[in-house]
PDB file of C-alpha atoms in Angstrom:
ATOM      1  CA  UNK G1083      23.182-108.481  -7.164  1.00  0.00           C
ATOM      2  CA  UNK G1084      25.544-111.220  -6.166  1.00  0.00           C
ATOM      3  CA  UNK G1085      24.232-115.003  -5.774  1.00  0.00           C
ATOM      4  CA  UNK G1086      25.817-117.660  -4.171  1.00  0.00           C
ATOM      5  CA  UNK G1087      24.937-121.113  -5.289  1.00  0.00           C
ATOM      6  CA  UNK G1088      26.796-123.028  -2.150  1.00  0.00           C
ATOM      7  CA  UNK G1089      26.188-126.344  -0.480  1.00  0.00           C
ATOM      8  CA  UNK G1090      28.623-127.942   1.452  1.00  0.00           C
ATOM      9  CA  UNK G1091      27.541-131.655   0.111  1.00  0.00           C
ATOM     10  CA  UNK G1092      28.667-132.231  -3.439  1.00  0.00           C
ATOM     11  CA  UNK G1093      26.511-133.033  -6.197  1.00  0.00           C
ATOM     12  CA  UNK G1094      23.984-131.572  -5.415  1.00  0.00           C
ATOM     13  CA  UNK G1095      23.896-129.806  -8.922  1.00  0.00           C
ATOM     14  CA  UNK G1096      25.568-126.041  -7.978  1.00  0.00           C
ATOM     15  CA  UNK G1097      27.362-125.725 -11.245  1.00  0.00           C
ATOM     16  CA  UNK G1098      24.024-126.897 -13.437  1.00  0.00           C
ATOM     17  CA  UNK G1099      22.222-123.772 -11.360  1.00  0.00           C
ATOM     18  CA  UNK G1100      24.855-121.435 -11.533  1.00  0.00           C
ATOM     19  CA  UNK G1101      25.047-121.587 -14.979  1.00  0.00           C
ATOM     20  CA  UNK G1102      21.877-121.652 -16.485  1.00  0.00           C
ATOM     21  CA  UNK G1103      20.831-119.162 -14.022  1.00  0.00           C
ATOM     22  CA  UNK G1104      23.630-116.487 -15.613  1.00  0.00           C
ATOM     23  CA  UNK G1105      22.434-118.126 -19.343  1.00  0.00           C
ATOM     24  CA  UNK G1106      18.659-117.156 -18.245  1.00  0.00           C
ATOM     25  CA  UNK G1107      20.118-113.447 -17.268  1.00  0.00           C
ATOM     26  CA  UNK G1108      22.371-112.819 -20.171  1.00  0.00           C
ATOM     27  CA  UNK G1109      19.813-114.258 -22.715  1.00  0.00           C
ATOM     28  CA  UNK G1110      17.587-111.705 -20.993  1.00  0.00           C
ATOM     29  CA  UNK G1111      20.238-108.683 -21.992  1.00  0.00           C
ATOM     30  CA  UNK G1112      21.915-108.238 -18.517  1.00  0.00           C
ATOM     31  CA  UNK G1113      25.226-107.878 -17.702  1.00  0.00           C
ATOM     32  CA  UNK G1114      26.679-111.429 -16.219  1.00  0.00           C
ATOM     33  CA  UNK G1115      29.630-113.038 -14.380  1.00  0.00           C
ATOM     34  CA  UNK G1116      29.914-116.283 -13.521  1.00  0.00           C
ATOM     35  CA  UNK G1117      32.412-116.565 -10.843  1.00  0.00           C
ATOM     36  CA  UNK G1118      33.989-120.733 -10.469  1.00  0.00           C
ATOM     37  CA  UNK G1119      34.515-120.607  -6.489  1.00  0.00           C
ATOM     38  CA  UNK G1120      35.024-124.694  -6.452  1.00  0.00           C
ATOM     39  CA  UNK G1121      38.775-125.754  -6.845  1.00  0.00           C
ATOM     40  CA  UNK G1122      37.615-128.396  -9.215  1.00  0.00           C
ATOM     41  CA  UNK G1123      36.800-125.807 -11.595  1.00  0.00           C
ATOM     42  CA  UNK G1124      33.005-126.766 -13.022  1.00  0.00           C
ATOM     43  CA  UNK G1125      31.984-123.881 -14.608  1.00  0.00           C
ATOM     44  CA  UNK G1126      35.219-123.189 -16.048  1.00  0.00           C
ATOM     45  CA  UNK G1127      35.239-127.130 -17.713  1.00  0.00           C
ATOM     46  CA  UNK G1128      32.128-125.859 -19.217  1.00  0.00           C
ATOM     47  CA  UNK G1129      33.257-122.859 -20.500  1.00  0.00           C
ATOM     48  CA  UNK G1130      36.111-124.810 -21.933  1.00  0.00           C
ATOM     49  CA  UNK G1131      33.651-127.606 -24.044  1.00  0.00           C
ATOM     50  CA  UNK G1132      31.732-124.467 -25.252  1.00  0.00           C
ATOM     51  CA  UNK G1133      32.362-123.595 -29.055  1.00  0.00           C
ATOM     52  CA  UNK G1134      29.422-121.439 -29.175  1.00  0.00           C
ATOM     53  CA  UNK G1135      29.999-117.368 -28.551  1.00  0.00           C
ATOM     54  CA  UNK G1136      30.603-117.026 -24.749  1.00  0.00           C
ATOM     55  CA  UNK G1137      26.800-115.638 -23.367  1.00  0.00           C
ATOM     56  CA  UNK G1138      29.293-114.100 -20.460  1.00  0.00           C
ATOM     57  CA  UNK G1139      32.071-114.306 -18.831  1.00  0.00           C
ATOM     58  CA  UNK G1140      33.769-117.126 -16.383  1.00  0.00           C
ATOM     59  CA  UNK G1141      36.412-116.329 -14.040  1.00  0.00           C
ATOM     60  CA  UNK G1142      38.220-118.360 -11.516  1.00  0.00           C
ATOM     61  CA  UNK G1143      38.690-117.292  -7.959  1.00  0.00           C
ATOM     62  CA  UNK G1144      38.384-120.202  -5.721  1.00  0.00           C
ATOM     63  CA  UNK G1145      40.301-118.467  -2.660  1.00  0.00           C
ATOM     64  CA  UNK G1146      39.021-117.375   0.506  1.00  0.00           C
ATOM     65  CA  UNK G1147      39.446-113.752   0.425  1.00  0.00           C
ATOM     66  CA  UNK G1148      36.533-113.625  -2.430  1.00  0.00           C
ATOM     67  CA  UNK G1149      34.888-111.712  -0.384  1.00  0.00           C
ATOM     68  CA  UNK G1150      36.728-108.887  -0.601  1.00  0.00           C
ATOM     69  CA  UNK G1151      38.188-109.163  -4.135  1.00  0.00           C
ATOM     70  CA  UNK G1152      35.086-109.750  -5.580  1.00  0.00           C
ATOM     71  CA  UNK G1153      33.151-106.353  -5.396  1.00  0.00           C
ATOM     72  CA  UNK G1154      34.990-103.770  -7.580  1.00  0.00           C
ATOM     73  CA  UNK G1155      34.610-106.273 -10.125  1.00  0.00           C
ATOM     74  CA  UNK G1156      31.074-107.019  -9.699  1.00  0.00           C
ATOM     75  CA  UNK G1157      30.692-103.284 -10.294  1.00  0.00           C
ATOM     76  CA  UNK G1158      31.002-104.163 -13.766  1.00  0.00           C
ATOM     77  CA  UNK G1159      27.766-106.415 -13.901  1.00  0.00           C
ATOM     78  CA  UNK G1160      24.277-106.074 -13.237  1.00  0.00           C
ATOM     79  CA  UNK G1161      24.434-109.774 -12.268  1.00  0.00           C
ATOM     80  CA  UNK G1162      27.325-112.098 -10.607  1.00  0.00           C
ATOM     81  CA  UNK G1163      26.800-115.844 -10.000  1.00  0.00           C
ATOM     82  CA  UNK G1164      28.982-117.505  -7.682  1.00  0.00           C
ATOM     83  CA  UNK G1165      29.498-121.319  -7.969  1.00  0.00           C
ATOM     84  CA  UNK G1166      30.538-122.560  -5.145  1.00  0.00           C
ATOM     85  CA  UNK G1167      33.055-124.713  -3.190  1.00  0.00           C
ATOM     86  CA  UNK G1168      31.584-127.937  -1.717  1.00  0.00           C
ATOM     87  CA  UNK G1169      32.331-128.550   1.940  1.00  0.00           C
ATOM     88  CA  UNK G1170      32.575-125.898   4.823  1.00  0.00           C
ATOM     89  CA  UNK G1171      35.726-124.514   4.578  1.00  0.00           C
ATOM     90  CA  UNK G1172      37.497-121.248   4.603  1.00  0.00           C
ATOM     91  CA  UNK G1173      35.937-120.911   0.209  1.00  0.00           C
ATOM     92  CA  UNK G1174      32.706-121.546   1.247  1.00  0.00           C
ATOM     93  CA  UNK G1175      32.779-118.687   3.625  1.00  0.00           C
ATOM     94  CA  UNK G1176      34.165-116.283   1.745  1.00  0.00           C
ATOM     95  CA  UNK G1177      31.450-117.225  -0.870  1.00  0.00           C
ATOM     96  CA  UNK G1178      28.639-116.465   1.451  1.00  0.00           C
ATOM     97  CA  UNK G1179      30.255-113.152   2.783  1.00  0.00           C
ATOM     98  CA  UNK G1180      30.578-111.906  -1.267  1.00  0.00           C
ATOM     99  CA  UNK G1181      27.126-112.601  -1.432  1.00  0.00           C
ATOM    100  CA  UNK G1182      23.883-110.817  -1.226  1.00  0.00           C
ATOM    101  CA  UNK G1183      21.338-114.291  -1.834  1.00  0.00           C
ATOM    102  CA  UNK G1184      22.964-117.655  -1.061  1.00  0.00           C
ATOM    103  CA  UNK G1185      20.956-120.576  -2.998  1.00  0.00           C
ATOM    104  CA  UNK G1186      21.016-123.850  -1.269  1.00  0.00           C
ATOM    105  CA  UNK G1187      20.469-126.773  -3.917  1.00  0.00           C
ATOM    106  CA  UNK G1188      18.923-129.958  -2.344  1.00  0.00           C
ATOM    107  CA  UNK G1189      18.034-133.322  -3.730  1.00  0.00           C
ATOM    108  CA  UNK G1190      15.628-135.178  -2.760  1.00  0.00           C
ATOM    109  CA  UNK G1191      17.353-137.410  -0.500  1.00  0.00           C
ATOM    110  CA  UNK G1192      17.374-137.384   3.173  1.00  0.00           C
ATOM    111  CA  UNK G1193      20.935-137.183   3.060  1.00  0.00           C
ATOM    112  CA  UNK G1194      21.158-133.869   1.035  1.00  0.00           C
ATOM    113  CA  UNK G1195      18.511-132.577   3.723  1.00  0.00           C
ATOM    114  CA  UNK G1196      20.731-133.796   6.808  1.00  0.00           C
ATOM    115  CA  UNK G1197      23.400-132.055   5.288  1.00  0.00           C
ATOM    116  CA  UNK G1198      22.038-128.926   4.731  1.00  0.00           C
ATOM    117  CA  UNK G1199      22.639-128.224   8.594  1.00  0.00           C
ATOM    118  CA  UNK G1200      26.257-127.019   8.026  1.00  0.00           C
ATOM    119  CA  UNK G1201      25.445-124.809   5.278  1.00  0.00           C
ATOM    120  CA  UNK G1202      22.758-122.818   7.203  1.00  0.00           C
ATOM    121  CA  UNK G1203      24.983-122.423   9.975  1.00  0.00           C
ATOM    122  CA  UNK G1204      27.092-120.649   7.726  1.00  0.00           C
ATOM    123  CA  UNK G1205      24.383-118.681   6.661  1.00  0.00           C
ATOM    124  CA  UNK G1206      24.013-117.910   9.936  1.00  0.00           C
ATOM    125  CA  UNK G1207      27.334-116.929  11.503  1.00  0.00           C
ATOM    126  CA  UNK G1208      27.571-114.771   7.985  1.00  0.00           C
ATOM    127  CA  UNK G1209      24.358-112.708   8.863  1.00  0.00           C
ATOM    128  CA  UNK G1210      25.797-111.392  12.159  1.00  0.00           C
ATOM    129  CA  UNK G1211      28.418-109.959   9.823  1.00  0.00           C
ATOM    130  CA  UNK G1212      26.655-109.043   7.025  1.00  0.00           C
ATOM    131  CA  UNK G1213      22.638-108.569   8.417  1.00  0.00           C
ATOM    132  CA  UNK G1214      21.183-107.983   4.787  1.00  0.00           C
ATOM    133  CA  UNK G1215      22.236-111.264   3.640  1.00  0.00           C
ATOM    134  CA  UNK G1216      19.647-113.733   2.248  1.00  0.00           C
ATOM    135  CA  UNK G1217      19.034-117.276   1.844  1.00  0.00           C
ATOM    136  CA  UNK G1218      16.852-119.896   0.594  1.00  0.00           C
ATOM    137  CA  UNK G1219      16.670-123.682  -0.821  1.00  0.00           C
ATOM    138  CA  UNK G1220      15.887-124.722  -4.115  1.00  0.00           C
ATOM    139  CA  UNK G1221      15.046-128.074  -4.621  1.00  0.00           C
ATOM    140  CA  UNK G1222      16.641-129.953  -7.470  1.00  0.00           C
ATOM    141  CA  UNK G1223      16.536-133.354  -9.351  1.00  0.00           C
ATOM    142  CA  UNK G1224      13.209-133.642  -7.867  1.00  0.00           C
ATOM    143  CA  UNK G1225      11.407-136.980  -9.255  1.00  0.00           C
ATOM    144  CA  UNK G1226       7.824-136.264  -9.938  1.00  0.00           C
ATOM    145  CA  UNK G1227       5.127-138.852  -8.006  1.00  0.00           C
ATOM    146  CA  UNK G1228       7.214-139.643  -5.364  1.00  0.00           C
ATOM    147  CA  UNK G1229       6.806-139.950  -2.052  1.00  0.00           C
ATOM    148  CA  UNK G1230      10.605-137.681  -0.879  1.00  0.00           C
ATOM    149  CA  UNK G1231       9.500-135.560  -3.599  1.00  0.00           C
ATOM    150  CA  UNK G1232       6.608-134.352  -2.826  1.00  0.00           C
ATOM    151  CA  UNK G1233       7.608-134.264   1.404  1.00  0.00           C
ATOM    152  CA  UNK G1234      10.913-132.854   0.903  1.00  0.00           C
ATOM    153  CA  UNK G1235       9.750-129.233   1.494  1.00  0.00           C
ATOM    154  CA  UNK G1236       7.942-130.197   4.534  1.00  0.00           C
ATOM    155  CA  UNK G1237      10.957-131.754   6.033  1.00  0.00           C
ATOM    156  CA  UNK G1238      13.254-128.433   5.213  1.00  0.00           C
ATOM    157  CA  UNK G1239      10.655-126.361   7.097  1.00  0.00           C
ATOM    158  CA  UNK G1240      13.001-127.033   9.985  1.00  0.00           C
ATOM    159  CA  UNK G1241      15.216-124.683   8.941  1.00  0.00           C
ATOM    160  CA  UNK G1242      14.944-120.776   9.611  1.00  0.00           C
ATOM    161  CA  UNK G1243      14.969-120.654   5.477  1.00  0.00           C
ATOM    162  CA  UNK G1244      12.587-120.344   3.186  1.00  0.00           C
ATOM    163  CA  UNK G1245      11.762-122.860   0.534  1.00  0.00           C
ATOM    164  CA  UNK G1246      11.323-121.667  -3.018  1.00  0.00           C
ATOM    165  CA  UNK G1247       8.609-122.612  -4.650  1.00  0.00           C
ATOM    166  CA  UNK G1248      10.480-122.838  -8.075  1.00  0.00           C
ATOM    167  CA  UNK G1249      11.872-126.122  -8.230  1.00  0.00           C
ATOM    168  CA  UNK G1250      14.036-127.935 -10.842  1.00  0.00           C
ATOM    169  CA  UNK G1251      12.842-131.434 -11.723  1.00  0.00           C
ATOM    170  CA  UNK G1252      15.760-134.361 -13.261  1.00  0.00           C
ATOM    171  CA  UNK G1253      15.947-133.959 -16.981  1.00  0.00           C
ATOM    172  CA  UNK G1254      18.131-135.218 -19.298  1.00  0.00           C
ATOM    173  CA  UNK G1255      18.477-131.765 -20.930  1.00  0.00           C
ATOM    174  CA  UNK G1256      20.415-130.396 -17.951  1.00  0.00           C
ATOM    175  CA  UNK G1257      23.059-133.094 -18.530  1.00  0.00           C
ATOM    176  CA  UNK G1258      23.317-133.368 -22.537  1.00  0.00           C
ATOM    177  CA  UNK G1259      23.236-129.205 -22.426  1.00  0.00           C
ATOM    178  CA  UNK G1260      26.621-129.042 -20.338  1.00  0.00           C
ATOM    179  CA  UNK G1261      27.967-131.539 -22.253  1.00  0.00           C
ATOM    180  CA  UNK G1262      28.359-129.270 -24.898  1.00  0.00           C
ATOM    181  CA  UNK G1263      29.360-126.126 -22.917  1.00  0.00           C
ATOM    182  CA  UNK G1264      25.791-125.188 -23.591  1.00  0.00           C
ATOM    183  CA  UNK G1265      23.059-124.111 -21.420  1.00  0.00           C
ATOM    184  CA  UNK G1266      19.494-125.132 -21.198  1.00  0.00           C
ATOM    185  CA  UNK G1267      17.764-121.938 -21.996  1.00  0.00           C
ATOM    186  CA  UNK G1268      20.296-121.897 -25.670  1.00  0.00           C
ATOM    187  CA  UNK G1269      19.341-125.289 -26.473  1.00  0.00           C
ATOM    188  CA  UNK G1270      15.521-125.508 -25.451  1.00  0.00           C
ATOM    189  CA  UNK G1271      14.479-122.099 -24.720  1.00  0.00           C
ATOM    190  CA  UNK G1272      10.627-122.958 -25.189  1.00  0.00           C
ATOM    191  CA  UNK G1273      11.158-126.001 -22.832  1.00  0.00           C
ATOM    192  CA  UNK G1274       9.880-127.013 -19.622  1.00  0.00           C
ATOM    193  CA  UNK G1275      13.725-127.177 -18.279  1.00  0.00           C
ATOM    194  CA  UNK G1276      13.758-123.452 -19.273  1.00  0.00           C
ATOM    195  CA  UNK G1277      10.635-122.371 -17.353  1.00  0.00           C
ATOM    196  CA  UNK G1278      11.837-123.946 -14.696  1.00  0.00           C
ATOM    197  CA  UNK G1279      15.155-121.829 -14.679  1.00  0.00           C
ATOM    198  CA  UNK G1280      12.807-118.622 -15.246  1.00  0.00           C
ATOM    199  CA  UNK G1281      10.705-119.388 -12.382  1.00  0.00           C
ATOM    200  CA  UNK G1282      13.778-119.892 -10.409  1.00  0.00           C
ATOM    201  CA  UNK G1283      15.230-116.298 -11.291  1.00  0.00           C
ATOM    202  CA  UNK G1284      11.657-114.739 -10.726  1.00  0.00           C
ATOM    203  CA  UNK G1285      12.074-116.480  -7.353  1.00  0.00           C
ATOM    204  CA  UNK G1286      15.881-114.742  -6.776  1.00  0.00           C
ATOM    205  CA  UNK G1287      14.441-111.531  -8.048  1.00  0.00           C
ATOM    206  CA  UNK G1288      11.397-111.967  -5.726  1.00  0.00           C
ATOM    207  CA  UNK G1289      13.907-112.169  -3.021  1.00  0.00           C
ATOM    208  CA  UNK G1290      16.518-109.411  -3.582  1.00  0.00           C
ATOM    209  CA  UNK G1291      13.141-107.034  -3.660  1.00  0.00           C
ATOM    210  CA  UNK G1292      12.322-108.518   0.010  1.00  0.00           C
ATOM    211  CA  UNK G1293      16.147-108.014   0.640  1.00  0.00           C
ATOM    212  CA  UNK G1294      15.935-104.180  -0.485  1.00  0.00           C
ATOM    213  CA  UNK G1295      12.961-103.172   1.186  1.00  0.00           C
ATOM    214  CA  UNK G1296      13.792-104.431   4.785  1.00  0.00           C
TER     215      UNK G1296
END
């Protein structure tokens, strides 16, 4: 399985996904790649801060024919993570075509939602290519008691993609974590940051099952 983490609005915390989604998986005994699609090179920063034992490996292929280099070396994994480029651009769209679930990360801001347009039209354009393609948002950064918080789900029902229910609330973990080329499940696996990752995966899983059977 292949996941894209792509949205073409930056900070929307891609990189923070991406990689404790492939900690969660390797930590779990799979087999994990975590491709670095962004020319600013997140993932591999974190890699490089990391003096811990690598969990898996980070590669850098930030060009746009991803799509078709990526495969025979996703053969290798049970699990690749794409972290993607911000912006829509020629990167982004070879992201989506390499993979099989696209994640769409979205703050709780109206901004992050208005922006969110572009992306699914990618989404879009990539399913007439590729028809098994999937795609959902996750929320992230989401502040607990607030009013964007708690409506921010209704307001993405506009879009012809589903809403997770997982969603990853702002901790200071996330940050303090990557700081030390660490992810959250390695430094709190008994934490709520940590469930919150797991319920995320369980959510991926959930939908490359849907993806399989249709």
């Amino acid at each position: 399985m292949i996941v894209g983490v792509l949205n073409q609005k930056g900070g929307v915390g891609k990189t923070t996904i991406a990689v404790n989604l492939a900690a969660h998986w390797a930590r779990a005994g799979r087999r994990v790649l975590l491709v670095d699609a962004d020319p600013q090179g997140s993932s591999l920063a974190w890699s490089s801060a990391r003096e811990r034992d690598p969990l898996f490996p980070v590669v850098g292929m930030a060009k746009p024919s991803l799509h078709r280099d990526l495969p025979a070396l996703a053969r290798n994994y049970d699990l690749v993570v794409i972290d993607g480029a911000p912006r829509v651009n020629e990167l982004a769209r070879s992201a989506i075509l390499a993979s099989d679930i696209v994640l769409i990360p979205v703050q709780p801001s109206p901004y992050d939602v208005w922006a969110a347009a572009d992306i699914v039209q990618l989404v879009g354009e990539a399913q007439g290519f590729k028809p098994g393609l999937r795609a959902a948002f996750v929320i992230n950064r989401k502040i607990a008691k607030t009013a964007i918080g708690r409506d921010v789900s209704a307001i993405l029902d506009s879009f012809p993609l589903p809403v997770l229910d997982a969603a990853l609330r702002q901790r200071v973990i996330y940050a303090e974590s990557a700081a030390q080329g660490l992810s959250v499940p390695e430094v709190q696996p008994r934490g709520e940051a940590a469930r919150e990752i797991a319920a995320l995966a369980k959510g991926i899983a959930d939908l490359h099952l849907q993806r399989e059977a249709a």
